């Protein structure tokens, strides 16, 4: 019986895979809103490398040796594990595998993009990166990456998460990041939001606006985004390429592949190399993107041009969106609260290559607890969405008797998100309608 497929450091991919080279139709370009020039703002706020990669059409893009070394030093490749005990517990003929991005030192896949973003910024002479963080995973990863590459890091953390998770601020401080609750008094945007509503819980949209404002107003500061944009999806494909090698070693062809989707980066990173095969006509794997019913971007949003932030600093992106002023209900503690979705993931969903699915919060935690009790690993609240969908698929196989191979991306661990579990046990956790 296979339990774990490990690769060696040498197997860390030398290139990122660029989905833009293989899309079934052209990706609609970002546009300015009437009378404004956000595309120029983007060019000021981001590093040159990020912008270049955002629009690159080469199928493979070389990973700089320094970045590849940092990937290895920070523990890549990550293992692929067979969930034998979960299979037994569910009494399913399905085979379940999970790719362990929780083994990253910061506990999630986010470091895969934080490292190259900090590396390119340093190379361009930038002194400080600013960013937003929702649940705290991205701010943590960027704090560490900046520290590894000798850059300063400022993180705007959505206020409701900031107050719920004091440990997150603590860990970002340990990695030498500076953290502020957003809306904050540091920026014009923040001050305006507070003036209108002193009790504003914050949102990713507002936090993005604050971080971008700093980058737009300071030459030596650049802004860094942890999901949604094409270059972030690109960096994350390190996961899917490793996964391909591991599945070949296990002699498995996946029937169903599953990842949770907030802005789309762990989904894209783990599954784009496989979606390429489907577009090429070489596979009929089903790809499921799982989101919360509290923030149902892919299942209930409209496919439209919208801003990436609440304030209209970003250009308009064609994507599934709930509207840029959407504020997810505070009941939902996880990091899947963003109003939009990666334009590439959105397009592939619209074209029918991705099946979106929304799941309820309590069911997710129940699934996460079943997973932890059987496999030992405690999933992040976001990851429990993928687990819930995986368990659903495995139970379908139990009914039909099919021995499907189900592969799930385990995006992160929940050791710093225990509060959500506590409210589940206390019975105070609510489902969105
Ligand atoms: C940030 C995060 C997500 C959601 O972001 P994506 O860009 O959709 O991947 C999911 N899981 C974990 C553990 C995260 O930290």
PDB file of N, CA and C in Angstrom, residues 41 113 170 177 190 199 217 222 224 235 242 245 254 270 272 277 282 337 342 355 400 416:
ATOM      1  N   UNK A  41      -1.813  53.091 -12.808  1.00  0.00           N
ATOM      2  CA  UNK A  41      -1.572  52.913 -11.364  1.00  0.00           C
ATOM      3  C   UNK A  41      -0.950  51.558 -11.086  1.00  0.00           C
ATOM      4  N   UNK A 113       4.349  31.969  -3.778  1.00  0.00           N
ATOM      5  CA  UNK A 113       4.352  33.211  -4.549  1.00  0.00           C
ATOM      6  C   UNK A 113       5.054  34.336  -3.787  1.00  0.00           C
ATOM      7  N   UNK A 170       1.184  38.318  15.937  1.00  0.00           N
ATOM      8  CA  UNK A 170       2.380  37.872  16.640  1.00  0.00           C
ATOM      9  C   UNK A 170       3.340  37.140  15.693  1.00  0.00           C
ATOM     10  N   UNK A 177       7.458  41.313  10.041  1.00  0.00           N
ATOM     11  CA  UNK A 177       6.485  42.120   9.311  1.00  0.00           C
ATOM     12  C   UNK A 177       5.826  43.141  10.231  1.00  0.00           C
ATOM     13  N   UNK A 190      -8.244  54.522   4.340  1.00  0.00           N
ATOM     14  CA  UNK A 190      -8.583  53.988   5.655  1.00  0.00           C
ATOM     15  C   UNK A 190      -9.307  55.029   6.496  1.00  0.00           C
ATOM     16  N   UNK A 199     -17.208  51.485  12.988  1.00  0.00           N
ATOM     17  CA  UNK A 199     -17.207  50.057  13.319  1.00  0.00           C
ATOM     18  C   UNK A 199     -17.038  49.165  12.100  1.00  0.00           C
ATOM     19  N   UNK A 217       2.140  56.119  -3.594  1.00  0.00           N
ATOM     20  CA  UNK A 217       2.655  57.405  -3.124  1.00  0.00           C
ATOM     21  C   UNK A 217       4.116  57.383  -2.708  1.00  0.00           C
ATOM     22  N   UNK A 222       6.604  48.956  -3.171  1.00  0.00           N
ATOM     23  CA  UNK A 222       5.755  48.294  -4.172  1.00  0.00           C
ATOM     24  C   UNK A 222       4.698  47.476  -3.452  1.00  0.00           C
ATOM     25  N   UNK A 224       2.152  44.126  -3.312  1.00  0.00           N
ATOM     26  CA  UNK A 224       2.232  42.707  -3.647  1.00  0.00           C
ATOM     27  C   UNK A 224       0.906  42.041  -3.331  1.00  0.00           C
ATOM     28  N   UNK A 235       3.148  31.404 -10.258  1.00  0.00           N
ATOM     29  CA  UNK A 235       4.098  30.938  -9.230  1.00  0.00           C
ATOM     30  C   UNK A 235       3.595  29.674  -8.541  1.00  0.00           C
ATOM     31  N   UNK A 242       4.823  19.351  -9.363  1.00  0.00           N
ATOM     32  CA  UNK A 242       5.296  18.298  -8.450  1.00  0.00           C
ATOM     33  C   UNK A 242       4.254  17.177  -8.378  1.00  0.00           C
ATOM     34  N   UNK A 245       4.352  14.666 -11.206  1.00  0.00           N
ATOM     35  CA  UNK A 245       5.423  13.682 -11.054  1.00  0.00           C
ATOM     36  C   UNK A 245       5.032  12.637 -10.002  1.00  0.00           C
ATOM     37  N   UNK A 254      -5.841  10.684 -12.034  1.00  0.00           N
ATOM     38  CA  UNK A 254      -6.944  11.188 -11.216  1.00  0.00           C
ATOM     39  C   UNK A 254      -8.256  11.260 -11.987  1.00  0.00           C
ATOM     40  N   UNK A 270      -2.367  24.016  -8.106  1.00  0.00           N
ATOM     41  CA  UNK A 270      -2.343  22.553  -8.068  1.00  0.00           C
ATOM     42  C   UNK A 270      -2.973  21.930  -9.311  1.00  0.00           C
ATOM     43  N   UNK A 272      -3.856  23.645 -12.663  1.00  0.00           N
ATOM     44  CA  UNK A 272      -3.647  24.128 -14.043  1.00  0.00           C
ATOM     45  C   UNK A 272      -2.847  23.154 -14.911  1.00  0.00           C
ATOM     46  N   UNK A 277      -3.988  19.363 -19.835  1.00  0.00           N
ATOM     47  CA  UNK A 277      -4.198  18.062 -20.491  1.00  0.00           C
ATOM     48  C   UNK A 277      -5.637  17.903 -20.956  1.00  0.00           C
ATOM     49  N   UNK A 282      -6.464  15.266 -23.745  1.00  0.00           N
ATOM     50  CA  UNK A 282      -5.760  14.082 -23.259  1.00  0.00           C
ATOM     51  C   UNK A 282      -6.224  13.584 -21.893  1.00  0.00           C
ATOM     52  N   UNK A 337     -13.059  34.804   1.479  1.00  0.00           N
ATOM     53  CA  UNK A 337     -14.070  35.845   1.560  1.00  0.00           C
ATOM     54  C   UNK A 337     -13.960  36.891   0.466  1.00  0.00           C
ATOM     55  N   UNK A 342      -9.836  34.791  -9.584  1.00  0.00           N
ATOM     56  CA  UNK A 342      -8.838  34.837 -10.655  1.00  0.00           C
ATOM     57  C   UNK A 342      -9.518  34.871 -12.027  1.00  0.00           C
ATOM     58  N   UNK A 355     -15.803  22.702 -12.439  1.00  0.00           N
ATOM     59  CA  UNK A 355     -17.124  22.617 -11.804  1.00  0.00           C
ATOM     60  C   UNK A 355     -17.073  23.349 -10.473  1.00  0.00           C
ATOM     61  N   UNK A 400     -22.083   4.065  -5.719  1.00  0.00           N
ATOM     62  CA  UNK A 400     -22.012   3.502  -7.068  1.00  0.00           C
ATOM     63  C   UNK A 400     -21.023   2.348  -7.171  1.00  0.00           C
ATOM     64  N   UNK A 416      -3.277  27.751  13.635  1.00  0.00           N
ATOM     65  CA  UNK A 416      -3.446  29.137  14.081  1.00  0.00           C
ATOM     66  C   UNK A 416      -4.893  29.608  13.908  1.00  0.00           C
TER      67      UNK A 416
END
